[in-house]
Coordinates of N, CA and C in Angstrom, one line a residue:
X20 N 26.2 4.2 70.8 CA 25.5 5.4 70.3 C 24.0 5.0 70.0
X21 N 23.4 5.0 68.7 CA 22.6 4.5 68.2 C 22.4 3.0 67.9
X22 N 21.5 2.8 68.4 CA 20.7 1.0 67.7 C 20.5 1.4 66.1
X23 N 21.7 0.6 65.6 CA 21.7 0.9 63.7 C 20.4 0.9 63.5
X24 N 19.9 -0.6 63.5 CA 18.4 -0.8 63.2 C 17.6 0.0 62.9
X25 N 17.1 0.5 64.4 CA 16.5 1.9 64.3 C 16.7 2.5 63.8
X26 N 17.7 3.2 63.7 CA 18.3 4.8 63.3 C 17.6 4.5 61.8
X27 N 17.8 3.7 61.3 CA 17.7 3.4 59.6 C 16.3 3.5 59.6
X28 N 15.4 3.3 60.7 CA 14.1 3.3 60.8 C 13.6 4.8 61.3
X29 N 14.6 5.6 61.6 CA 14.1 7.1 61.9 C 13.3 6.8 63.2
X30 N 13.3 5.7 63.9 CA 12.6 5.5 65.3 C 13.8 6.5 66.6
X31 N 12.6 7.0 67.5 CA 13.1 7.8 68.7 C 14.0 7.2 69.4
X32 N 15.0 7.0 70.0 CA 15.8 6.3 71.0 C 16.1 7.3 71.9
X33 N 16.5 6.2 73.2 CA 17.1 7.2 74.5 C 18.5 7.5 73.7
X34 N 18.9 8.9 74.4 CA 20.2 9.2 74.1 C 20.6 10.1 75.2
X35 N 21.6 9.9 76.3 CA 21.9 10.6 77.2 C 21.3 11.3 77.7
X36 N 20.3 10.7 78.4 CA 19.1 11.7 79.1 C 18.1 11.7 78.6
X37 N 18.4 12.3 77.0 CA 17.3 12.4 76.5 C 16.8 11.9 75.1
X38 N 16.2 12.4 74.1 CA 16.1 11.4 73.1 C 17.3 11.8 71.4
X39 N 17.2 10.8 70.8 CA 17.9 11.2 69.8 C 17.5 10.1 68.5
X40 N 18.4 9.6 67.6 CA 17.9 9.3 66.6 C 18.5 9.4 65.2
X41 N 18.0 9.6 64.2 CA 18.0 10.0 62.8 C 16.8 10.7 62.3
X42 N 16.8 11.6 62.1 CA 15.7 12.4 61.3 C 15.5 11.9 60.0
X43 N 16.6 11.7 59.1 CA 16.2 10.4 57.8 C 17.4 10.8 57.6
X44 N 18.0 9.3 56.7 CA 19.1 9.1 56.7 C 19.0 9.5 54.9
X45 N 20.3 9.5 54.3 CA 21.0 9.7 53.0 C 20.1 8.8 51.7
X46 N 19.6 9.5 50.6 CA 19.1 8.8 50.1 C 17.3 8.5 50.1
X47 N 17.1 9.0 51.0 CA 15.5 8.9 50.7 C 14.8 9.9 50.5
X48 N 13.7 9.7 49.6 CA 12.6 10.6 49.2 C 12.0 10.9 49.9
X49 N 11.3 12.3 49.8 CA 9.9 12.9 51.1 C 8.8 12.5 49.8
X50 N 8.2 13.1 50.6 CA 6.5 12.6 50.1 C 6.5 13.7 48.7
X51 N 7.3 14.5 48.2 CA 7.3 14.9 47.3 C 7.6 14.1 45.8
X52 N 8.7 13.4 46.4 CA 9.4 12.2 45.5 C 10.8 12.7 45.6
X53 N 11.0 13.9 45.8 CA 12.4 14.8 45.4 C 13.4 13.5 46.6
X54 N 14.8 13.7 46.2 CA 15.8 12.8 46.8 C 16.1 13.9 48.1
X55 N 16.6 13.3 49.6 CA 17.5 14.2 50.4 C 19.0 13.4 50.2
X56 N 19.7 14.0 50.4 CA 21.0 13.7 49.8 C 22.0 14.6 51.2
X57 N 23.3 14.2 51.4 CA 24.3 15.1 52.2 C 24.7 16.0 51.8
X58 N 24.4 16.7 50.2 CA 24.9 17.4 49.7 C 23.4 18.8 49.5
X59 N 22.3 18.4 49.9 CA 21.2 18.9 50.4 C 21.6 19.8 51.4
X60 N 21.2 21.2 51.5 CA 21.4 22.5 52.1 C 20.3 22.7 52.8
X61 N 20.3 21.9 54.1 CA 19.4 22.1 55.2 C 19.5 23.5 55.8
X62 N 20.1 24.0 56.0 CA 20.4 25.3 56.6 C 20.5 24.9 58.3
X63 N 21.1 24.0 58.8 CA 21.2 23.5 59.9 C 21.7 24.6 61.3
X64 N 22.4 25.8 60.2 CA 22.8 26.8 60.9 C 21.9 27.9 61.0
X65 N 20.9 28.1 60.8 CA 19.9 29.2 61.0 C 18.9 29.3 62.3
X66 N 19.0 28.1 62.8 CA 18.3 27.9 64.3 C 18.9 27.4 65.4
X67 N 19.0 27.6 66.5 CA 20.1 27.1 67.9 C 19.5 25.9 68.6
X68 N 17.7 26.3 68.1 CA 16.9 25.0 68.4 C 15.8 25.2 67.9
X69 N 15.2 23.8 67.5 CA 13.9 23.6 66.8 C 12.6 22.9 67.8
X70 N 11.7 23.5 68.2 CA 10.4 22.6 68.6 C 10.5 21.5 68.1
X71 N 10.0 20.5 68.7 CA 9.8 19.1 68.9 C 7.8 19.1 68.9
X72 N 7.2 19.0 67.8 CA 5.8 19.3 67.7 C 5.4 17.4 67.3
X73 N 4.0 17.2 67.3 CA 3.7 16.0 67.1 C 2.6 16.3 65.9
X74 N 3.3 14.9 65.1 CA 2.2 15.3 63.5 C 2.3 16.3 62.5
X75 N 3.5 17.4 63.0 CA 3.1 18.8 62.2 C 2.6 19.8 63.1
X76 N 1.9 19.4 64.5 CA 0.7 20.4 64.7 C -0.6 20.2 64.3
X77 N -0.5 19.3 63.3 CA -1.6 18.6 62.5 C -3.3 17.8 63.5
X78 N -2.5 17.5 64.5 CA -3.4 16.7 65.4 C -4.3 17.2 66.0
X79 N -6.1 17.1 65.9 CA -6.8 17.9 66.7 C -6.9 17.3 68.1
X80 N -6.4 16.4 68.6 CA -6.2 16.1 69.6 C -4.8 17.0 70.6
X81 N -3.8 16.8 69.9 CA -2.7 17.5 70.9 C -2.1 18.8 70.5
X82 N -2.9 18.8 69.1 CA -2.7 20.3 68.7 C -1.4 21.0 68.4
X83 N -1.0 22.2 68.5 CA 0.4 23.0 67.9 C 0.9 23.0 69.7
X84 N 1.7 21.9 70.1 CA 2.1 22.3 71.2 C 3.3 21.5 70.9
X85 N 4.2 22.6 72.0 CA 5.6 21.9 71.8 C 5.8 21.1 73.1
X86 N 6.5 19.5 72.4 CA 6.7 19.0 73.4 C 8.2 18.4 74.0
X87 N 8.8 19.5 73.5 CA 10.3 19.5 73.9 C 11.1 20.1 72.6
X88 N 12.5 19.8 72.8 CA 13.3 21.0 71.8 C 14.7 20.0 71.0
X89 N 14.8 20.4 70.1 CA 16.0 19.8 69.3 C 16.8 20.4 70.1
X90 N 18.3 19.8 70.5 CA 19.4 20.8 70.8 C 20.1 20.5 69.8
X91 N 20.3 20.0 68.4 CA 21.7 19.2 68.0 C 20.8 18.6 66.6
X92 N 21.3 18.8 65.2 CA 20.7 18.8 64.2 C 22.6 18.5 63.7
X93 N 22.9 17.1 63.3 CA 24.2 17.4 62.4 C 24.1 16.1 61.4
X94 N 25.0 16.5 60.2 CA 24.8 15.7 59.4 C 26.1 14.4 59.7
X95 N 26.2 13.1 59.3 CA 27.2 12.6 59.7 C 26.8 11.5 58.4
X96 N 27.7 10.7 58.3 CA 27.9 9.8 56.9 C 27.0 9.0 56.7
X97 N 25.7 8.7 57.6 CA 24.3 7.7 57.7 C 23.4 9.2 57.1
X98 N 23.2 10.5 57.7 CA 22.5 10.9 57.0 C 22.5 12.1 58.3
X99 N 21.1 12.8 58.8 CA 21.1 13.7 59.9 C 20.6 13.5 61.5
X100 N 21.6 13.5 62.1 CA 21.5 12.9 63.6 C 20.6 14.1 64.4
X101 N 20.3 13.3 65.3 CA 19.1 14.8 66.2 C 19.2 14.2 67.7
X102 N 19.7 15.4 68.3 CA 19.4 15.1 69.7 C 19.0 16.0 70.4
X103 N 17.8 15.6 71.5 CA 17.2 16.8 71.9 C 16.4 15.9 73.3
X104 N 15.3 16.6 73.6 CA 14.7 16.3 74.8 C 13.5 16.1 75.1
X105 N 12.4 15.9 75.6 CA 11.1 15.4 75.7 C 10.8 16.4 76.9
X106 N 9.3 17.3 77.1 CA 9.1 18.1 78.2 C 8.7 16.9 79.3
X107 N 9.0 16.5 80.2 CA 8.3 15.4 80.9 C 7.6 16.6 81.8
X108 N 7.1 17.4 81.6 CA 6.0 18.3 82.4 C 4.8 18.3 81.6
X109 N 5.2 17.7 80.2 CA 4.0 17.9 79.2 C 3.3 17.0 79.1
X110 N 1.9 17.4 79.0 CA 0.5 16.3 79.8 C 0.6 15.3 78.8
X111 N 1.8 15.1 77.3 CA 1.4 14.3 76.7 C 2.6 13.4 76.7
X112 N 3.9 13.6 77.6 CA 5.0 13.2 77.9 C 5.1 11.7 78.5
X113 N 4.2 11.2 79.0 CA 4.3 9.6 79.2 C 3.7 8.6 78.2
X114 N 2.8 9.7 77.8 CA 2.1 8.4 76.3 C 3.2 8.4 75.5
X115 N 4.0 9.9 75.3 CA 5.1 9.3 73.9 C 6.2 8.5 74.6
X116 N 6.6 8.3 76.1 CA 7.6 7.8 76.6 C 7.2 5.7 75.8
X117 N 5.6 5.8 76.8 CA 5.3 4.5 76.0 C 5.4 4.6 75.0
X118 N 5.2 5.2 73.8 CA 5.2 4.9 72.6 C 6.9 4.6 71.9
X119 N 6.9 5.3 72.4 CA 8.8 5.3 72.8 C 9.6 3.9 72.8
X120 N 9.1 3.5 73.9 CA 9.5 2.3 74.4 C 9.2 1.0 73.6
X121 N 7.9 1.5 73.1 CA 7.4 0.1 71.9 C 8.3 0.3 70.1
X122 N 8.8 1.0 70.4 CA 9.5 1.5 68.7 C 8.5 2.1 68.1
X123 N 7.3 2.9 68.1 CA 6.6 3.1 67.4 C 6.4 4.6 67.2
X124 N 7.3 5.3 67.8 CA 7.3 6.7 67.8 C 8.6 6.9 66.7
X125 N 8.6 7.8 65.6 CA 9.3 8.2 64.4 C 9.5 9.7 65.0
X126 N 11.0 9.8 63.9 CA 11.3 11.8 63.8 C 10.8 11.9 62.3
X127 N 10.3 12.8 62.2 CA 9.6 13.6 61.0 C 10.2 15.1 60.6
X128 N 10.2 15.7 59.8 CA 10.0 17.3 59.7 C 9.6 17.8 58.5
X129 N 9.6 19.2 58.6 CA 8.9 19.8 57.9 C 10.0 20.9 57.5
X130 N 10.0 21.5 56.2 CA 10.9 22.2 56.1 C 10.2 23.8 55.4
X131 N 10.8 24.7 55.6 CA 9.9 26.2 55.6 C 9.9 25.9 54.0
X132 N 8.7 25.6 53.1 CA 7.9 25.3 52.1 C 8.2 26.7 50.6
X133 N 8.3 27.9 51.0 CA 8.8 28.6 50.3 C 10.1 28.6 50.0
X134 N 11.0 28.3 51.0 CA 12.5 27.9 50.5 C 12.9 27.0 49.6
X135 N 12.2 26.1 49.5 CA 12.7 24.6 48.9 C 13.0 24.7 47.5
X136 N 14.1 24.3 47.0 CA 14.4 24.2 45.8 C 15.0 22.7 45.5
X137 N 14.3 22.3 44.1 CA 14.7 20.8 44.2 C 15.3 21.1 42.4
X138 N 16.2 20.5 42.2 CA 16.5 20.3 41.2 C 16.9 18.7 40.7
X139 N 16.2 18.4 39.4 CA 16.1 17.2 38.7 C 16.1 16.0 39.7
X140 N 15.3 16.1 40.5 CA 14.2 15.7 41.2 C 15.2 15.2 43.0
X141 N 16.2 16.1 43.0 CA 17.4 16.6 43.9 C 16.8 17.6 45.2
X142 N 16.9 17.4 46.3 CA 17.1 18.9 46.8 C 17.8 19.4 46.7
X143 N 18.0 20.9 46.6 CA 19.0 21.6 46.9 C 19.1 22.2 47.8
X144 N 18.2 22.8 48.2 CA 17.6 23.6 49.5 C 16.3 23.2 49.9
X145 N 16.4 22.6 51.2 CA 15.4 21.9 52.1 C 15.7 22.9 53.8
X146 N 15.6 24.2 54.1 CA 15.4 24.8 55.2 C 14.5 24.2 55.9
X147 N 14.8 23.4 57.2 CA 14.5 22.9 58.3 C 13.4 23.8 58.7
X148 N 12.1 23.7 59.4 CA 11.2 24.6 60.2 C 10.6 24.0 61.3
X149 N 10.5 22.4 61.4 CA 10.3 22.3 62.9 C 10.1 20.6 62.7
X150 N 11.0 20.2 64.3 CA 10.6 18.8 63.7 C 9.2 17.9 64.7
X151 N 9.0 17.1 64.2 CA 7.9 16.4 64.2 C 8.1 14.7 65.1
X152 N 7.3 14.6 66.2 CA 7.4 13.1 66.3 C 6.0 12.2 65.4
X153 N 5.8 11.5 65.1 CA 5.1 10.6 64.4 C 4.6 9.1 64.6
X154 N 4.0 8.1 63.7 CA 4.2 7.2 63.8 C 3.8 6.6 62.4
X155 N 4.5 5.7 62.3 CA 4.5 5.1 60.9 C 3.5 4.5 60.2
X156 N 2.8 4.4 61.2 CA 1.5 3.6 60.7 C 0.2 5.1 60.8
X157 N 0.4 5.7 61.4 CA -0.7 6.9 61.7 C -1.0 7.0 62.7
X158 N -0.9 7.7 63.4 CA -1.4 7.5 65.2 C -2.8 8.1 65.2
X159 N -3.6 7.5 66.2 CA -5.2 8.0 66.1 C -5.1 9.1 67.6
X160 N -6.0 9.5 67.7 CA -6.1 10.2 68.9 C -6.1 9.6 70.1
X161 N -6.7 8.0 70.2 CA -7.2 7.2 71.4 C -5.5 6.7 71.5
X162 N -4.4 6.5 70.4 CA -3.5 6.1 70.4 C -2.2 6.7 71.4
X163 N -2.5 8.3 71.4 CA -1.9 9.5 72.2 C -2.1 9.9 73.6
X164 N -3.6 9.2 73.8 CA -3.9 9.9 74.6 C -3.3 10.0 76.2
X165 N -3.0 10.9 76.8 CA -2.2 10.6 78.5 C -2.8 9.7 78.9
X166 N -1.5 8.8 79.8 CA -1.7 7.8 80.0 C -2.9 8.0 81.3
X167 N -3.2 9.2 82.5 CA -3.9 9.3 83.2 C -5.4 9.3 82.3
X168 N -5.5 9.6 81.5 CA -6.8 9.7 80.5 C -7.1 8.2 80.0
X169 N -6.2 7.5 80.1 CA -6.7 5.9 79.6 C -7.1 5.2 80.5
X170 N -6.7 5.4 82.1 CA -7.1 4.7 82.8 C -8.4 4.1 82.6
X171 N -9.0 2.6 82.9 CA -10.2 1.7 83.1 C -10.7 1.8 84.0

């Protein structure tokens, strides 16, 4: 299935075609401090599929584009598994392959901000809204860029 390693590292892996992973496993804090737990109410059932965006959207380099789709969001006893696919039509689809391949591409998300309810420092409700690839260290723009654009 999964390289444990990784998975515990939220790094992208191949997975039948296409990519898969851990989105974060049981037990860790977001940048809020609040805990995700299995007993945390993702609402896993309110979407059939989620965008696959880079950064948030956040990047002025690659901007709000989607660059492929969750098919498969489920929770299992390490924490939440994700499998989905990469657009390889998308002009930014071989730089994340390389980045891919180096372990340095993460799953991230973001969850619809008005929903969230955390209790005594718990989530309770964390609604999913789109997930994110990343990198752990910060990816710069020159970091991203298509691999036809890097050419020397």
């Amino acid at each position: 299935m999964f390289n444990n390693k990784l998975a515990k590292n939220n790094i992208v892996q191949d997975y039948g075609g296409g990519v898969g992973g851990y989105l974060f496993n049981w037990g860790v804090k977001d940048h809020t401090g609040n805990l995700l737990t299995k007993d945390t109410n993702y609402h896993l059932d309110w979407y059939p599929q989620y965008p696959i965006l880079f950064n948030h959207g956040f990047s002025s380099e690659v901007g709000c584009v989607k660059l492929g789709t969750v098919y498969e969001l489920r929770k299992t006893d390490s924490g939440i598994m994700i499998i989905g696919s990469l657009d390889p039509e998308n002009e930014w689809y071989e730089a994340l392959c390389v980045l891919k391949s180096r372990n340095t591409l993460f799953w991230t998300a973001s969850p619809i901000q008005h929903l969230t309810k955390a209790v005594d420092g718990v989530w309770a409700h964390y609604p999913l809204s789109e997930i994110s690839l990343t990198n752990l260290n910060g990816m710069t723009a020159e970091d991203l860029k298509p691999i036809s654009n890097n050419a020397s």
